[in-house]
Short mmCIF file of C-alpha atoms (C1' of nucleotides) in Angstrom, two decimals:
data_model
loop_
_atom_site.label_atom_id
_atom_site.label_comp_id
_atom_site.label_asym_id
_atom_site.label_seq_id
_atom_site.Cartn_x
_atom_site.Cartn_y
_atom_site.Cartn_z
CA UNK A 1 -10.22 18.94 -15.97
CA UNK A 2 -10.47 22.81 -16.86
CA UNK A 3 -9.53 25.72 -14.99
CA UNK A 4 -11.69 28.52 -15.40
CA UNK A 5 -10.86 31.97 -13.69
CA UNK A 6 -14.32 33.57 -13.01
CA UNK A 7 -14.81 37.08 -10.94
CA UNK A 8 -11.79 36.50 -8.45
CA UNK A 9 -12.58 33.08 -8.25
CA UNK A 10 -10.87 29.77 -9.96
CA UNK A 11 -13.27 27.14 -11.05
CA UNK A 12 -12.80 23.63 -11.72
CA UNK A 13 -14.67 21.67 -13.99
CA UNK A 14 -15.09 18.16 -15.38
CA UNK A 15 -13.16 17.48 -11.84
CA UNK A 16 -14.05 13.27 -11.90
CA UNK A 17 -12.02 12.30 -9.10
CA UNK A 18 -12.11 15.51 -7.10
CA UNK A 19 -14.93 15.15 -4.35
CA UNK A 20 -14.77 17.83 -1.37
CA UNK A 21 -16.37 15.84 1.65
CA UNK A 22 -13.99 12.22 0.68
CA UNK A 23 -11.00 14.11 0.39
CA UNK A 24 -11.39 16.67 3.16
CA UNK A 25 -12.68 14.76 5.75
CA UNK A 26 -11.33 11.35 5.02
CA UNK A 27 -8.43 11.65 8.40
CA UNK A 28 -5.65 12.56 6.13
CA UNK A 29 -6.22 16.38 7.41
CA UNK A 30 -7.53 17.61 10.34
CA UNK A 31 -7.91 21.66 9.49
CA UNK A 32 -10.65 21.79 7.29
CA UNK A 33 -14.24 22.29 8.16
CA UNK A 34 -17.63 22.28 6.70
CA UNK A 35 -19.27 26.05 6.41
CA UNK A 36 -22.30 24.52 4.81
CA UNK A 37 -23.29 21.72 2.62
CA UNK A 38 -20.04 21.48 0.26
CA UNK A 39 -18.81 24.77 1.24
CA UNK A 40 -15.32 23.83 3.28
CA UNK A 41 -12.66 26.58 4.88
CA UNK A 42 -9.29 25.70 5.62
CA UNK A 43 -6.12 27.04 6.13
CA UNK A 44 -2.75 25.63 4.14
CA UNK A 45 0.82 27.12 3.85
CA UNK A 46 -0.04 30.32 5.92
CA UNK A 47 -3.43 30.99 3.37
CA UNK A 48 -6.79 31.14 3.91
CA UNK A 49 -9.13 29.43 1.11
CA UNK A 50 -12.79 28.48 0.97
CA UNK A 51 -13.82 26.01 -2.00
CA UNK A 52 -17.27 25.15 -2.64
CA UNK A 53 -18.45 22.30 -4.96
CA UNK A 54 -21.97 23.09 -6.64
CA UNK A 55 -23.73 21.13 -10.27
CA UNK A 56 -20.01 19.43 -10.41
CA UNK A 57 -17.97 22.24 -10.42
CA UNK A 58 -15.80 22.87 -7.67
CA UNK A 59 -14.63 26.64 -6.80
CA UNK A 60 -12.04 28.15 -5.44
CA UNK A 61 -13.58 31.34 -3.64
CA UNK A 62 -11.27 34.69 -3.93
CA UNK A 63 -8.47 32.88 -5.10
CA UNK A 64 -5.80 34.27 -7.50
CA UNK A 65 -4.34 32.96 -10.33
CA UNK A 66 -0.88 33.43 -9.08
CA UNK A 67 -1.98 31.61 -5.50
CA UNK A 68 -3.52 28.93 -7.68
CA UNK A 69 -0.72 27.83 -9.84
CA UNK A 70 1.77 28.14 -7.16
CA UNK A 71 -0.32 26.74 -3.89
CA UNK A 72 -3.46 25.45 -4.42
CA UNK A 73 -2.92 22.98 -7.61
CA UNK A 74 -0.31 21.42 -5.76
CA UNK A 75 -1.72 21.20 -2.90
CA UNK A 76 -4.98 19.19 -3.91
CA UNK A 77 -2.26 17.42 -6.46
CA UNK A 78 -4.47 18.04 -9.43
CA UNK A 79 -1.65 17.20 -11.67
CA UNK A 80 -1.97 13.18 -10.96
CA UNK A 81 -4.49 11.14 -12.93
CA UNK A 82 -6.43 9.45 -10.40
CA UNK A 83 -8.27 7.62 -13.48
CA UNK A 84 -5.14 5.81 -14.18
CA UNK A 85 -4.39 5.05 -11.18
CA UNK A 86 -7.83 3.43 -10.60
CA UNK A 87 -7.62 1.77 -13.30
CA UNK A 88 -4.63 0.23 -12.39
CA UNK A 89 -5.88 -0.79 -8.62
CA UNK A 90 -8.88 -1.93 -10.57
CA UNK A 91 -6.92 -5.47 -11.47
CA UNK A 92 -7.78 -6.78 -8.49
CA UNK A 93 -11.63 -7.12 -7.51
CA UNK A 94 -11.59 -5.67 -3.48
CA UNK A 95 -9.11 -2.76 -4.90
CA UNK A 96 -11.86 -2.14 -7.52
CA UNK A 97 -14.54 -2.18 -5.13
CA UNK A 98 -13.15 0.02 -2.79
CA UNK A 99 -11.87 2.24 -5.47
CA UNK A 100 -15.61 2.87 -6.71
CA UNK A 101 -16.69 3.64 -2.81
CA UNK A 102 -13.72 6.61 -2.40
CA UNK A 103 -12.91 7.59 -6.04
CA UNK A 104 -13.39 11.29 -5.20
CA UNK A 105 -10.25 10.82 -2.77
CA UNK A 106 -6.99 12.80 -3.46
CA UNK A 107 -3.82 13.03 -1.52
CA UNK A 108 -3.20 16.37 -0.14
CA UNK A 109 0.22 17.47 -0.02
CA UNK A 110 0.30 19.24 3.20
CA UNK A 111 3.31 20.90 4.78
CA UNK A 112 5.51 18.34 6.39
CA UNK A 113 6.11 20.01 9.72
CA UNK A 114 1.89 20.22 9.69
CA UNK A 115 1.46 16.23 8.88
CA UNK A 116 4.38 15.19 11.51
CA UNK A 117 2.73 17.18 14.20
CA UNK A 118 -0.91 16.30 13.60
CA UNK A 119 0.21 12.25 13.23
CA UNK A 120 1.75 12.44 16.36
CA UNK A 121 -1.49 13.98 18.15
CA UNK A 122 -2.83 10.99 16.14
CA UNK A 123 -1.78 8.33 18.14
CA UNK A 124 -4.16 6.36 19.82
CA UNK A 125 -6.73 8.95 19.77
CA UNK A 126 -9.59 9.68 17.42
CA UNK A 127 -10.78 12.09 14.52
CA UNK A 128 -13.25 14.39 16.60
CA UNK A 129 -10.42 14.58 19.12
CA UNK A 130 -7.02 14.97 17.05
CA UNK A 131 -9.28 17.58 15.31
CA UNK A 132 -9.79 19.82 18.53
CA UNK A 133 -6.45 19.36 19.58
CA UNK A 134 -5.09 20.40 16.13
CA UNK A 135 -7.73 23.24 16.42
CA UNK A 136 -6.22 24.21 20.22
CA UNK A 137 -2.84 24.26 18.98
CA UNK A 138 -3.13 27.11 15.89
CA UNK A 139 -5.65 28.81 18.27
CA UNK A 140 -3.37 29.08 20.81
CA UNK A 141 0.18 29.23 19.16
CA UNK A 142 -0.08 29.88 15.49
CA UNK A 143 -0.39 33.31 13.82
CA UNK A 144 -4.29 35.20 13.45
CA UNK A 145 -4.25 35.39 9.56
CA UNK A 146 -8.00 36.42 9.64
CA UNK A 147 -10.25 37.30 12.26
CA UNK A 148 -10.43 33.97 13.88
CA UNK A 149 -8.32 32.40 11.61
CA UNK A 150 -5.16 31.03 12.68
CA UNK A 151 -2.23 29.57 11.22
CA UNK A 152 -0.26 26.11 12.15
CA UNK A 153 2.69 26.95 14.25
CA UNK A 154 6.23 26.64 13.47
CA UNK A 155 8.70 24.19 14.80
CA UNK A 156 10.50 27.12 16.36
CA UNK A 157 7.24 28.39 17.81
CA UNK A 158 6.34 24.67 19.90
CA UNK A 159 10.43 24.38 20.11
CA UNK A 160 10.42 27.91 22.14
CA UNK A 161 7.21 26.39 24.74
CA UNK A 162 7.57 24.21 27.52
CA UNK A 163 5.32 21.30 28.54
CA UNK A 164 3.43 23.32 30.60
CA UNK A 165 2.58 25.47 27.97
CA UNK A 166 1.03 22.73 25.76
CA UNK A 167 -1.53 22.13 28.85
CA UNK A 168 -3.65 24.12 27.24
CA UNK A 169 -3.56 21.46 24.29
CA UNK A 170 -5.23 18.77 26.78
CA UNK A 171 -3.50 16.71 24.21
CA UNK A 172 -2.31 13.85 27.36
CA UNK A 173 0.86 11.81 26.84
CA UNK A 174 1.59 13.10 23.29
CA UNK A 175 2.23 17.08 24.55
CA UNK A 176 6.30 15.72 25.20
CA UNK A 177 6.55 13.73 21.64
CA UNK A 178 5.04 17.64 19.91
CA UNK A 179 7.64 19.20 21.75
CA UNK A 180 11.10 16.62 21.26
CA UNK A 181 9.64 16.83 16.83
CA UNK A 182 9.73 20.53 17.12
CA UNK A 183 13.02 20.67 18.58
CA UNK A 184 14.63 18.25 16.57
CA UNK A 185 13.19 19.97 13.62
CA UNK A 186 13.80 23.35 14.65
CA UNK A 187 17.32 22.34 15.22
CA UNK A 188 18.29 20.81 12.25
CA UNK A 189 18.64 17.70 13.60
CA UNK A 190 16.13 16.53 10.92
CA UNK A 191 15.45 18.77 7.71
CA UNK A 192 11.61 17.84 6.71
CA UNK A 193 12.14 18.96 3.43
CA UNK A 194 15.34 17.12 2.54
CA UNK A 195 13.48 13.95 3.49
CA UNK A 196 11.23 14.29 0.23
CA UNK A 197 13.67 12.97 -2.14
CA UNK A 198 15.28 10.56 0.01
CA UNK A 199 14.48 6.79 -0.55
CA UNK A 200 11.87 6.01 1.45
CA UNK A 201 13.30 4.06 3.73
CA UNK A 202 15.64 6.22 5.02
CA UNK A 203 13.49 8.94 5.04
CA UNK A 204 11.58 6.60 7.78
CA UNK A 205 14.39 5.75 9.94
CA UNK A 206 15.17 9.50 10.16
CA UNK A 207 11.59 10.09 11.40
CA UNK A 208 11.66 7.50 13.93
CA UNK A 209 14.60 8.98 15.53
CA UNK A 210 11.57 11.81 16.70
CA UNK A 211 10.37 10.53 20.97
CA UNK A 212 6.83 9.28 20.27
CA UNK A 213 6.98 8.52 16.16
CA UNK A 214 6.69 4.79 15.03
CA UNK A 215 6.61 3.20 11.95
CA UNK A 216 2.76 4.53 11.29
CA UNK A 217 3.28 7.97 12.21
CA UNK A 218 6.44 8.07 10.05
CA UNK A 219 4.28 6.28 7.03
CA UNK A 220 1.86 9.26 7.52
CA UNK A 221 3.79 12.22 7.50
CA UNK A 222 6.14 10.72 4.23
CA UNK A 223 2.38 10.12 2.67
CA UNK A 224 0.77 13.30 3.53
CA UNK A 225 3.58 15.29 4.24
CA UNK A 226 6.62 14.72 1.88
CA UNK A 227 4.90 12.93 -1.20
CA UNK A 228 5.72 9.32 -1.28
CA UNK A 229 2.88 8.26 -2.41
CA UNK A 230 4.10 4.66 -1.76
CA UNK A 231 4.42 4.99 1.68
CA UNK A 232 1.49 2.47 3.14
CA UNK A 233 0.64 3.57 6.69
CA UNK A 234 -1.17 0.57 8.71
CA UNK A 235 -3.46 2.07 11.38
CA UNK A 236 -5.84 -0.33 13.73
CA UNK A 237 -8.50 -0.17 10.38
CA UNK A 238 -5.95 -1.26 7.67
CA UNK A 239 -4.65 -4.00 9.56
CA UNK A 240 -7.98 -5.35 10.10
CA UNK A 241 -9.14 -4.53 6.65
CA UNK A 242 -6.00 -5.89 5.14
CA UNK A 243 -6.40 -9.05 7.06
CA UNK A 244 -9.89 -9.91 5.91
CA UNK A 245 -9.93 -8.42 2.50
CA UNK A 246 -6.42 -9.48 1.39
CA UNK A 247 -5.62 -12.21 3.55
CA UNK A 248 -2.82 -10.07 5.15
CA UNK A 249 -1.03 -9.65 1.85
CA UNK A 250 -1.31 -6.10 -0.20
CA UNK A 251 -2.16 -7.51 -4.07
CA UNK A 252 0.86 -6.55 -6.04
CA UNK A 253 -1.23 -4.17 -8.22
CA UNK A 254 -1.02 -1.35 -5.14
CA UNK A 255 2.45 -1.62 -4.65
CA UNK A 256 3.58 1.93 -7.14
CA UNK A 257 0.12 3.31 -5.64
CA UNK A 258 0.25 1.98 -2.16
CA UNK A 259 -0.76 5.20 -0.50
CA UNK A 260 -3.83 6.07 -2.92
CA UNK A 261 -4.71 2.51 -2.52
CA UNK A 262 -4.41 2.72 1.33
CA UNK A 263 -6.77 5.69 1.37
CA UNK A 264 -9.40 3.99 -0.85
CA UNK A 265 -8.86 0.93 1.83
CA UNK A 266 -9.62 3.31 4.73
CA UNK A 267 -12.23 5.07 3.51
CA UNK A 268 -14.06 1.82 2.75
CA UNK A 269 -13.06 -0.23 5.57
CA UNK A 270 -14.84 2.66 7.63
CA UNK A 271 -18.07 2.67 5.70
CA UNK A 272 -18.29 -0.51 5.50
CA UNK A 273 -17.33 -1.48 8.56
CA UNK A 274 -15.75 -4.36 7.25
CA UNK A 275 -19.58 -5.95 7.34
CA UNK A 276 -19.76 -6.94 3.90
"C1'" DA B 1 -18.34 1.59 34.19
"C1'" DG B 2 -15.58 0.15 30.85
"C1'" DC B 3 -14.08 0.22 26.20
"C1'" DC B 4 -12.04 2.33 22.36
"C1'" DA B 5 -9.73 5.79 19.54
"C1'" DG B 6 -5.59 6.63 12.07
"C1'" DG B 7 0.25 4.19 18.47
"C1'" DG B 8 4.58 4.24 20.91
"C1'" DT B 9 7.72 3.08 24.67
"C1'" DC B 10 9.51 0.20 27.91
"C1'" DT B 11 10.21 -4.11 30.07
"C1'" DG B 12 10.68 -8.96 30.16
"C1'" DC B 13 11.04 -13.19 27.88
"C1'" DG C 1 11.09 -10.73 17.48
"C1'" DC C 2 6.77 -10.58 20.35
"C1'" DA C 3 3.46 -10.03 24.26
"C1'" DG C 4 1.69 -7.00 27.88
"C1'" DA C 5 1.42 -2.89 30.86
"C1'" DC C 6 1.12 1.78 30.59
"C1'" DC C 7 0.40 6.21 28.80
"C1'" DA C 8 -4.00 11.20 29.03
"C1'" DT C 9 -8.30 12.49 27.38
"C1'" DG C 10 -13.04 12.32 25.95
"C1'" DG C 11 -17.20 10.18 23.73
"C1'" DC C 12 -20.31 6.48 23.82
#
DNA sequence: AGCCAGGGTCTGC
DNA sequence: GCAGACCATGGC
């Protein structure tokens, strides 16, 4: 990949496994929207960006160098090889295949508090849904960054509401799990960012201390939220697709990878509707 | 009308 | 450890 810095915008080229639509709107993130065809807005660690994709380059739209280096390359984890990693999937035949349908994928590494909070509004519920929820919350609670533009709230924000306050949300049972995460977060009681570099395991059983987060909602907030990639989150598709595809075992090949591998899984277990 | 949605809790065995 | 009821809301 090159980075090219072109009048106030940052462009990307040669980007092979970098596709806008699989990686933005694949359920991993519930923020960012369409404009237009491959134009997408979106709002991450209190900035608004815009990034188009156009004759295979993709561009960052009024983005700084500085903002860049330090937010957005991270973010969109540009530094991992996704070739290798396909590649090494690729050693078994179903990984392969589903590798090929959702190669564009990357993890985003979102904020932590964002990925808890949007998991838990996850819960037996579905993307059109967790998305206008998401979208009621920053509306209603988060900052106005740009006309119209809000950000995500804080902990401290949600921790300072009451339930009645989250009405608003029309977000059902889950409004008292949002607000017992944002007070044990806001608290102390569990430091997000600490649980990044914690074995996985523990970093789990910390999470599921949180009213309302499970194993799954755990899995996704350490995979989208706190980078371990080999977290392996197992929704109502991946069961089913793991089942049928793998015979309920995950081939040993993912194991390193599982949470790249999970994605491709999801992605194609969707498309596919497990048909073929 | 009834089922399902990127689940979790609580109860009862 | 595992099954089943229940939890709010909205789209089909």
């Amino acid at each position: 990949m090159k980075i090219v810095k072109n009048a106030g915008n940052i462009e990307l080229h040669e980007t092979e496994n970098f596709v806008l639509a699989q990686t933005l709107d694949c359920g991993q993130a519930f923020r960012w929207k369409e404009l237009k065809e491959d134009l997408w807005q979106g709002v991450a660690l209190g900035k608004v960006l815009k990034i188009g994709a156009k004759d295979g380059v993709i561009t960052l739209y009024n983005t700084t160098e500085e903002d860049f280096y330090n937010i957005w390359q991270n973010y969109f984890d540009l530094e991992r090889d996704y070739r290798k990693i396909l590649n090494t999937l690729s050693a078994n035949d179903v990984l392969k295949t589903a590798g090929e349908y959702a190669y564009g994928i990357r993890i985003l590494r979102q904020e932590p508090w964002e990925a808890l909070c949007s998991f838990i509004i996850s819960q037996n519920n579905n993307i059109p849904r967790i998305k206008g929820i998401v979208e009621r919350l920053c509306e209603n609670f988060g900052v106005e960054i740009e006309e119209g533009v809000y950000s995500f709230p804080t902990a401290e924000k949600i921790a300072s509401l009451s339930l009645e306050d989250l009405a608003v949300l029309r977000s059902g049972f889950r409004a008292k799990y949002i607000l017992d995460a944002a007070k044990k977060v806001s608290g102390g009681e569990i430091v997000l960012d600490r649980l990044r570099d914690m074995p996985i395991d523990d970093a789990r059983t910390e999470l599921v201390k949180i009213y309302g987060v499970g194993e799954k909602v755990a899995d996704c907030t350490l995979l989208f939220g706190l980078s371990h990639i080999e977290a392996f989150p197992k929704d109502v598709w991946i069961k089913r697709a793991v089942a049928k595809l793998f015979d309920g075992v995950l081939p040993e090949c993912a194991t390193e990878y599982a949470g790249i591998a999970q994605q491709y899984i999801f992605h194609y277990a969707r498309m596919t509707k497990l048909e073929i």
